[in-house]
mmCIF file of C-alpha atoms in Angstrom:
data_model
loop_
_atom_site.group_PDB
_atom_site.id
_atom_site.type_symbol
_atom_site.label_atom_id
_atom_site.label_comp_id
_atom_site.label_asym_id
_atom_site.label_seq_id
_atom_site.Cartn_x
_atom_site.Cartn_y
_atom_site.Cartn_z
ATOM 1 C CA MET I 143 -5.568 -9.370 42.408
ATOM 2 C CA SER I 144 -6.806 -8.880 38.899
ATOM 3 C CA ARG I 145 -5.792 -5.158 39.105
ATOM 4 C CA LEU I 146 -2.245 -6.203 40.295
ATOM 5 C CA PHE I 147 -1.879 -8.855 37.644
ATOM 6 C CA SER I 148 -2.777 -6.215 34.945
ATOM 7 C CA LEU I 149 -0.280 -3.672 36.400
ATOM 8 C CA GLY I 150 2.432 -6.749 36.308
ATOM 9 C CA LEU I 151 1.610 -7.386 32.894
ATOM 10 C CA ILE I 152 1.842 -3.509 31.735
ATOM 11 C CA ALA I 153 5.269 -3.254 33.654
ATOM 12 C CA SER I 154 6.357 -6.406 31.928
ATOM 13 C CA TRP I 155 5.394 -5.017 28.621
ATOM 14 C CA TYR I 156 7.057 -1.592 29.283
ATOM 15 C CA SER I 157 10.272 -3.379 30.574
ATOM 16 C CA SER I 158 10.557 -5.750 27.539
ATOM 17 C CA ASN I 159 9.953 -3.145 24.935
ATOM 18 C CA ILE I 160 12.316 -0.291 26.349
ATOM 19 C CA GLY I 161 14.826 -3.206 27.528
ATOM 20 C CA VAL I 162 15.235 -4.516 24.112
ATOM 21 C CA LEU I 163 15.573 -1.257 22.554
ATOM 22 C CA LEU I 164 18.302 -0.163 24.818
ATOM 23 C CA LEU I 165 20.141 -3.340 24.802
ATOM 24 C CA ASN I 166 20.096 -3.138 21.011
ATOM 25 C CA LYS I 167 21.657 0.219 21.254
ATOM 26 C CA TYR I 168 24.070 -0.872 23.674
ATOM 27 C CA LEU I 169 25.146 -3.847 21.653
ATOM 28 C CA LEU I 170 25.422 -2.336 18.263
ATOM 29 C CA SER I 171 26.825 0.938 19.234
ATOM 30 C CA ASN I 172 28.311 1.119 22.757
ATOM 31 C CA TYR I 173 29.560 -2.556 22.877
ATOM 32 C CA GLY I 174 30.752 -2.394 19.221
ATOM 33 C CA PHE I 175 28.892 -5.600 18.068
ATOM 34 C CA LYS I 176 28.330 -4.204 14.501
ATOM 35 C CA TYR I 177 26.274 -6.835 13.121
ATOM 36 C CA PRO I 178 22.533 -5.928 13.053
ATOM 37 C CA ILE I 179 21.617 -8.778 10.713
ATOM 38 C CA PHE I 180 23.001 -11.573 12.870
ATOM 39 C CA LEU I 181 21.416 -9.734 15.878
ATOM 40 C CA THR I 182 18.339 -9.807 14.371
ATOM 41 C CA LEU I 183 18.855 -13.463 13.436
ATOM 42 C CA CYS I 184 19.188 -14.371 16.976
ATOM 43 C CA HIS I 185 15.982 -12.507 17.816
ATOM 44 C CA MET I 186 13.874 -14.398 15.250
ATOM 45 C CA MET I 187 15.451 -17.779 16.394
ATOM 46 C CA ALA I 188 14.328 -16.960 19.865
ATOM 47 C CA CYS I 189 10.798 -15.957 18.580
ATOM 48 C CA SER I 190 10.663 -19.186 16.451
ATOM 49 C CA LEU I 191 11.775 -21.467 19.742
ATOM 50 C CA PHE I 192 9.469 -19.612 22.348
ATOM 51 C CA SER I 193 6.502 -19.377 20.096
ATOM 52 C CA TYR I 194 6.627 -23.080 19.432
ATOM 53 C CA ILE I 195 6.991 -23.847 23.263
ATOM 54 C CA ALA I 196 4.262 -21.147 24.246
ATOM 55 C CA ILE I 197 1.669 -22.647 21.846
ATOM 56 C CA SER I 198 2.552 -26.236 21.520
ATOM 57 C CA TRP I 199 3.395 -26.948 25.012
ATOM 58 C CA LEU I 200 1.997 -24.326 27.377
ATOM 59 C CA LYS I 201 -1.160 -23.912 25.239
ATOM 60 C CA ILE I 202 -1.138 -19.995 25.847
ATOM 61 C CA VAL I 203 -3.447 -19.910 22.506
ATOM 62 C CA PRO I 204 -4.861 -22.794 20.471
ATOM 63 C CA LEU I 205 -2.541 -24.006 17.616
ATOM 64 C CA GLN I 206 -3.794 -22.827 14.274
ATOM 65 C CA THR I 207 -2.459 -24.691 11.164
ATOM 66 C CA MET I 208 -1.684 -23.482 7.842
ATOM 67 C CA ARG I 209 -4.615 -24.484 5.565
ATOM 68 C CA SER I 210 -3.113 -23.984 1.971
ATOM 69 C CA LYS I 211 -0.135 -23.064 -0.055
ATOM 70 C CA SER I 212 -1.499 -19.713 -0.726
ATOM 71 C CA GLN I 213 -1.900 -18.992 3.079
ATOM 72 C CA PHE I 214 1.767 -20.161 3.332
ATOM 73 C CA LEU I 215 2.936 -17.832 0.687
ATOM 74 C CA LYS I 216 1.204 -14.754 2.283
ATOM 75 C CA ILE I 217 2.418 -15.501 5.596
ATOM 76 C CA SER I 218 6.037 -15.771 4.017
ATOM 77 C CA ALA I 219 5.613 -12.355 2.592
ATOM 78 C CA LEU I 220 4.709 -11.055 5.808
ATOM 79 C CA GLY I 221 7.558 -12.553 7.491
ATOM 80 C CA ILE I 222 9.836 -11.102 5.069
ATOM 81 C CA ILE I 223 8.536 -7.635 5.524
ATOM 82 C CA PHE I 224 8.462 -8.059 9.418
ATOM 83 C CA CYS I 225 12.364 -9.123 9.147
ATOM 84 C CA SER I 226 13.218 -6.256 6.926
ATOM 85 C CA SER I 227 11.709 -3.940 9.286
ATOM 86 C CA VAL I 228 13.487 -5.437 12.521
ATOM 87 C CA VAL I 229 16.929 -5.343 10.470
ATOM 88 C CA ALA I 230 16.422 -1.855 9.250
ATOM 89 C CA GLY I 231 15.525 -0.854 12.966
ATOM 90 C CA ASN I 232 18.655 -2.436 14.483
ATOM 91 C CA ILE I 233 20.736 -0.916 11.848
ATOM 92 C CA SER I 234 19.670 2.609 12.552
ATOM 93 C CA LEU I 235 20.385 2.043 16.120
ATOM 94 C CA ARG I 236 24.010 1.883 15.133
ATOM 95 C CA TYR I 237 23.902 5.444 13.800
ATOM 96 C CA LEU I 238 21.249 7.191 15.678
ATOM 97 C CA PRO I 239 20.484 7.899 19.453
ATOM 98 C CA VAL I 240 17.337 5.913 20.895
ATOM 99 C CA SER I 241 15.675 9.462 21.356
ATOM 100 C CA PHE I 242 15.668 10.294 17.876
ATOM 101 C CA ASN I 243 15.029 6.632 16.738
ATOM 102 C CA GLN I 244 11.782 6.973 18.812
ATOM 103 C CA ALA I 245 10.935 10.284 17.293
ATOM 104 C CA ILE I 246 11.051 8.845 13.923
ATOM 105 C CA GLY I 247 9.131 5.572 14.645
ATOM 106 C CA ALA I 248 6.398 7.822 16.058
ATOM 107 C CA THR I 249 5.473 8.393 12.465
ATOM 108 C CA THR I 250 4.205 5.052 11.867
ATOM 109 C CA PRO I 251 0.540 6.170 11.548
ATOM 110 C CA PHE I 252 1.479 8.470 8.545
ATOM 111 C CA PHE I 253 2.944 5.247 6.695
ATOM 112 C CA THR I 254 0.029 3.198 7.597
ATOM 113 C CA ALA I 255 -2.358 5.820 6.345
ATOM 114 C CA VAL I 256 -0.434 6.240 2.911
ATOM 115 C CA PHE I 257 -0.280 2.392 2.376
ATOM 116 C CA ALA I 258 -3.861 1.879 3.402
ATOM 117 C CA TYR I 259 -4.818 4.376 0.807
ATOM 118 C CA LEU I 260 -2.320 2.970 -1.939
ATOM 119 C CA MET I 261 -3.109 -0.581 -1.640
ATOM 120 C CA THR I 262 -6.917 -0.499 -0.671
ATOM 121 C CA LEU I 263 -8.078 3.102 -2.017
ATOM 122 C CA ARG I 264 -9.662 3.261 1.577
ATOM 123 C CA ARG I 265 -10.302 6.978 2.474
ATOM 124 C CA GLU I 266 -10.224 8.136 6.264
ATOM 125 C CA GLY I 267 -12.072 11.060 7.426
ATOM 126 C CA TRP I 268 -10.682 14.669 6.949
ATOM 127 C CA LEU I 269 -9.969 14.723 10.475
ATOM 128 C CA THR I 270 -7.697 11.717 10.505
ATOM 129 C CA TYR I 271 -5.548 13.275 7.728
ATOM 130 C CA VAL I 272 -5.519 16.604 9.439
ATOM 131 C CA SER I 273 -3.774 14.958 12.502
ATOM 132 C CA LEU I 274 -1.168 13.404 10.404
ATOM 133 C CA VAL I 275 0.118 16.862 9.820
ATOM 134 C CA PRO I 276 1.830 17.219 13.288
ATOM 135 C CA VAL I 277 2.870 13.894 13.083
ATOM 136 C CA VAL I 278 5.130 14.581 10.089
ATOM 137 C CA ALA I 279 6.089 18.321 11.131
ATOM 138 C CA GLY I 280 7.167 17.135 14.447
ATOM 139 C CA CYS I 281 9.586 14.654 13.004
ATOM 140 C CA VAL I 282 10.997 17.208 10.559
ATOM 141 C CA ILE I 283 11.545 19.746 13.316
ATOM 142 C CA ALA I 284 13.221 16.979 15.595
ATOM 143 C CA SER I 285 15.417 16.081 12.654
ATOM 144 C CA GLY I 286 16.356 19.577 12.239
ATOM 145 C CA GLY I 287 17.276 19.810 15.759
ATOM 146 C CA GLU I 288 19.047 16.487 16.108
ATOM 147 C CA PRO I 289 22.710 16.999 17.332
ATOM 148 C CA SER I 290 23.700 13.281 16.293
ATOM 149 C CA PHE I 291 21.794 13.419 12.924
ATOM 150 C CA ASN I 292 23.140 10.607 10.453
ATOM 151 C CA LEU I 293 21.605 10.438 7.119
ATOM 152 C CA PHE I 294 22.116 6.851 6.593
ATOM 153 C CA GLY I 295 20.826 6.151 10.077
ATOM 154 C CA PHE I 296 17.883 8.349 9.349
ATOM 155 C CA LEU I 297 16.897 6.432 6.098
ATOM 156 C CA MET I 298 17.261 2.938 7.810
ATOM 157 C CA CYS I 299 15.023 4.073 10.540
ATOM 158 C CA ILE I 300 12.375 5.619 7.983
ATOM 159 C CA GLY I 301 12.627 2.250 6.144
ATOM 160 C CA ALA I 302 11.927 0.433 9.387
ATOM 161 C CA THR I 303 9.038 2.566 10.381
ATOM 162 C CA ALA I 304 7.411 2.385 6.862
ATOM 163 C CA ALA I 305 8.044 -1.465 6.736
ATOM 164 C CA ARG I 306 6.187 -1.827 10.059
ATOM 165 C CA ALA I 307 3.305 0.028 8.519
ATOM 166 C CA LEU I 308 3.368 -1.981 5.417
ATOM 167 C CA LYS I 309 3.151 -5.125 7.350
ATOM 168 C CA THR I 310 0.062 -4.045 9.249
ATOM 169 C CA VAL I 311 -1.711 -2.988 5.970
ATOM 170 C CA VAL I 312 -0.686 -6.030 4.094
ATOM 171 C CA GLN I 313 -1.621 -8.326 6.971
ATOM 172 C CA GLY I 314 -5.024 -6.900 6.893
ATOM 173 C CA ILE I 315 -5.246 -7.571 3.103
ATOM 174 C CA LEU I 316 -3.706 -10.940 2.863
ATOM 175 C CA LEU I 317 -5.124 -12.659 5.995
ATOM 176 C CA SER I 318 -8.672 -10.891 5.745
ATOM 177 C CA SER I 319 -10.746 -13.989 5.087
ATOM 178 C CA GLU I 320 -12.099 -16.022 8.236
ATOM 179 C CA GLY I 321 -10.473 -19.145 7.111
ATOM 180 C CA GLU I 322 -7.074 -17.635 6.608
ATOM 181 C CA ARG I 323 -6.992 -15.299 9.793
ATOM 182 C CA LEU I 324 -4.485 -16.172 12.418
ATOM 183 C CA HIS I 325 -4.000 -15.326 16.033
ATOM 184 C CA SER I 326 -1.239 -12.826 16.600
ATOM 185 C CA MET I 327 1.035 -15.554 18.498
ATOM 186 C CA ASN I 328 0.477 -17.923 15.747
ATOM 187 C CA LEU I 329 1.419 -15.713 13.059
ATOM 188 C CA LEU I 330 4.774 -14.928 14.901
ATOM 189 C CA MET I 331 5.317 -18.616 15.105
ATOM 190 C CA TYR I 332 4.983 -19.016 11.519
ATOM 191 C CA MET I 333 6.636 -15.775 10.303
ATOM 192 C CA ALA I 334 9.733 -16.253 12.557
ATOM 193 C CA PRO I 335 11.180 -19.049 10.760
ATOM 194 C CA VAL I 336 10.828 -17.327 7.415
ATOM 195 C CA ALA I 337 12.795 -14.445 8.649
ATOM 196 C CA VAL I 338 15.484 -17.153 9.927
ATOM 197 C CA ALA I 339 15.698 -18.602 6.574
ATOM 198 C CA VAL I 340 16.120 -15.095 4.850
ATOM 199 C CA LEU I 341 18.441 -14.001 7.469
ATOM 200 C CA VAL I 342 20.793 -16.816 7.526
ATOM 201 C CA PRO I 343 22.344 -16.238 4.065
ATOM 202 C CA ALA I 344 22.059 -12.588 4.514
ATOM 203 C CA ALA I 345 24.253 -12.666 7.578
ATOM 204 C CA TYR I 346 26.626 -15.013 6.031
ATOM 205 C CA PHE I 347 27.209 -12.945 2.721
ATOM 206 C CA MET I 348 26.922 -9.259 4.372
ATOM 207 C CA GLU I 349 28.701 -9.775 7.497
ATOM 208 C CA GLY I 350 31.387 -12.156 6.670
ATOM 209 C CA ASP I 351 32.518 -14.582 9.627
ATOM 210 C CA VAL I 352 30.185 -13.119 12.236
ATOM 211 C CA VAL I 353 29.522 -16.624 13.807
ATOM 212 C CA GLY I 354 33.243 -16.904 14.403
ATOM 213 C CA ILE I 355 33.556 -13.184 15.624
ATOM 214 C CA THR I 356 30.564 -13.979 18.167
ATOM 215 C CA ILE I 357 32.469 -17.014 19.465
ATOM 216 C CA SER I 358 35.621 -14.960 19.888
ATOM 217 C CA LEU I 359 33.613 -12.288 21.716
ATOM 218 C CA ALA I 360 32.002 -14.864 23.947
ATOM 219 C CA ARG I 361 35.372 -16.531 24.824
ATOM 220 C CA ASP I 362 36.809 -12.802 25.739
ATOM 221 C CA ASP I 363 33.794 -11.720 27.614
ATOM 222 C CA LYS I 364 31.476 -14.258 29.331
ATOM 223 C CA LYS I 365 28.862 -11.552 29.930
ATOM 224 C CA PHE I 366 28.499 -11.083 26.090
ATOM 225 C CA ILE I 367 26.675 -14.341 25.588
ATOM 226 C CA PHE I 368 24.414 -13.672 28.427
ATOM 227 C CA TYR I 369 23.658 -10.169 26.649
ATOM 228 C CA LEU I 370 22.966 -11.910 23.369
ATOM 229 C CA ILE I 371 20.737 -14.643 24.777
ATOM 230 C CA PHE I 372 18.879 -12.174 27.228
ATOM 231 C CA ASN I 373 18.456 -9.628 24.309
ATOM 232 C CA SER I 374 17.013 -12.341 22.109
ATOM 233 C CA SER I 375 14.451 -13.472 24.780
ATOM 234 C CA LEU I 376 13.342 -10.047 25.389
ATOM 235 C CA ALA I 377 12.614 -9.774 21.623
ATOM 236 C CA TYR I 378 10.164 -12.627 22.136
ATOM 237 C CA LEU I 379 8.711 -11.184 25.290
ATOM 238 C CA VAL I 380 7.924 -8.110 23.705
ATOM 239 C CA ASN I 381 5.471 -9.792 21.398
ATOM 240 C CA LEU I 382 3.931 -12.107 24.223
ATOM 241 C CA THR I 383 3.402 -9.316 26.743
ATOM 242 C CA ASN I 384 2.074 -7.173 23.795
ATOM 243 C CA PHE I 385 -0.693 -9.934 23.295
ATOM 244 C CA LEU I 386 -1.253 -10.553 27.205
ATOM 245 C CA VAL I 387 -1.736 -6.843 27.706
ATOM 246 C CA THR I 388 -4.483 -6.563 25.011
ATOM 247 C CA LYS I 389 -6.181 -9.634 26.265
ATOM 248 C CA HIS I 390 -6.406 -8.471 30.099
ATOM 249 C CA THR I 391 -6.974 -4.899 29.380
ATOM 250 C CA SER I 392 -7.943 -3.506 25.974
ATOM 251 C CA ALA I 393 -6.635 -2.619 22.613
ATOM 252 C CA LEU I 394 -7.272 0.935 23.770
ATOM 253 C CA THR I 395 -5.151 0.730 26.861
ATOM 254 C CA LEU I 396 -2.336 -0.673 24.709
ATOM 255 C CA GLN I 397 -2.623 2.362 22.351
ATOM 256 C CA VAL I 398 -2.527 4.946 25.241
ATOM 257 C CA LEU I 399 0.335 3.011 26.837
ATOM 258 C CA GLY I 400 2.237 2.899 23.679
ATOM 259 C CA ASN I 401 1.931 6.741 23.339
ATOM 260 C CA ALA I 402 3.618 7.108 26.665
ATOM 261 C CA LYS I 403 6.268 4.219 26.087
ATOM 262 C CA GLY I 404 8.165 6.210 23.201
ATOM 263 C CA ALA I 405 8.554 9.222 25.690
ATOM 264 C CA VAL I 406 9.583 6.943 28.770
ATOM 265 C CA ALA I 407 12.044 5.047 26.376
ATOM 266 C CA VAL I 408 13.675 8.505 25.342
ATOM 267 C CA VAL I 409 14.065 9.788 28.839
ATOM 268 C CA ILE I 410 15.567 6.593 29.980
ATOM 269 C CA SER I 411 17.927 6.368 26.954
ATOM 270 C CA ILE I 412 19.318 9.846 27.488
ATOM 271 C CA LEU I 413 19.927 9.136 31.193
ATOM 272 C CA ILE I 414 21.795 6.018 30.352
ATOM 273 C CA PHE I 415 23.697 6.743 27.220
ATOM 274 C CA ARG I 416 24.112 10.684 27.921
ATOM 275 C CA ASN I 417 23.582 11.383 24.260
ATOM 276 C CA PRO I 418 23.120 15.117 23.412
ATOM 277 C CA VAL I 419 19.541 16.504 22.720
ATOM 278 C CA SER I 420 18.339 19.934 21.729
ATOM 279 C CA VAL I 421 15.273 21.840 22.645
ATOM 280 C CA THR I 422 14.373 21.802 19.198
ATOM 281 C CA GLY I 423 14.508 18.036 19.037
ATOM 282 C CA ILE I 424 12.340 17.807 22.269
ATOM 283 C CA PHE I 425 9.799 20.240 20.865
ATOM 284 C CA GLY I 426 9.677 18.498 17.610
ATOM 285 C CA TYR I 427 9.167 14.985 19.353
ATOM 286 C CA SER I 428 6.507 16.375 21.405
ATOM 287 C CA ILE I 429 4.586 17.557 18.426
ATOM 288 C CA THR I 430 4.775 14.246 16.918
ATOM 289 C CA VAL I 431 3.362 12.515 19.914
ATOM 290 C CA ALA I 432 0.537 15.036 20.189
ATOM 291 C CA GLY I 433 -0.133 14.085 16.535
ATOM 292 C CA VAL I 434 -0.311 10.593 16.921
ATOM 293 C CA VAL I 435 -2.806 10.943 19.985
ATOM 294 C CA LEU I 436 -5.041 13.136 17.758
ATOM 295 C CA TYR I 437 -4.839 10.588 15.064
ATOM 296 C CA ASN I 438 -5.772 7.734 17.404
ATOM 297 C CA GLU I 439 -8.714 9.915 18.693
ATOM 298 C CA ALA I 440 -9.707 10.789 14.994
ATOM 299 C CA LYS I 441 -9.559 7.007 14.018
ATOM 300 C CA LYS I 442 -11.696 6.115 17.134
ATOM 301 C CA ARG I 443 -14.191 8.814 16.424
ATOM 302 C CA SER I 444 -14.501 7.537 12.594
ATOM 303 C CA ARG I 445 -15.000 3.983 13.641
ATOM 304 C CA ASN I 446 -17.707 5.103 16.052
ATOM 305 C CA ASP I 447 -19.474 7.101 13.280
#
């Protein structure tokens, strides 16, 4: 029963991760809902609501309260970085196929290593840095062979990837003391409302009458509101299943599954959206994934040493 439960969690984690990615692409590109900021706002509102229900009502994890103004400011900074990464990622999906988006996203370890060095002056072992060469080289090769390459979408995706890495590093710095460290689910509960507060004026000033357009779309197509609610719920489920898989398996298992997830997402997206791919692009992405695997192994070895 324990093994079946773990397999169910892993299946839920895969489904929610890949599902939200594909549905984002469908809404922003194929369906024609060209409002990535508002879509991100819906995601953050769902994360705020479901996080509160999961922690305060369902007691999935113990509630942790913020202890100081300083801690609040640190969490707010993380919330803004988190929000920026999601918005940039959603914007990129308007212009890039999911397969190429995933190839760029796989370069997260490179940006993590760069920010860790710039902000903490922490040096990794030489093997770790060597493993980053195929990570970057594969992305460059994939970019050169991408039939649907779009410069703006590419820059947005790079920005989203860099912001995700920056959040990881900044989180380690800002919430490093025992008194300020928060559980991942509590951190999401506090970050999501900050993101909402930032996204409301951003959507108003940058996307015009997006609320009126959304209401009009919902009237014309009853399925649209279902897509929006389901998509927003999946955005929270990604975080919840990420926590549950780590809790009931291990961080290493999540790491291995994460390496495979990108490849699965690429195959499914190509089958669904029929976007053109090239042998060069596939070759480049394969090199990047191999580099990520080598990077994770090098990090694990350096920790053991």
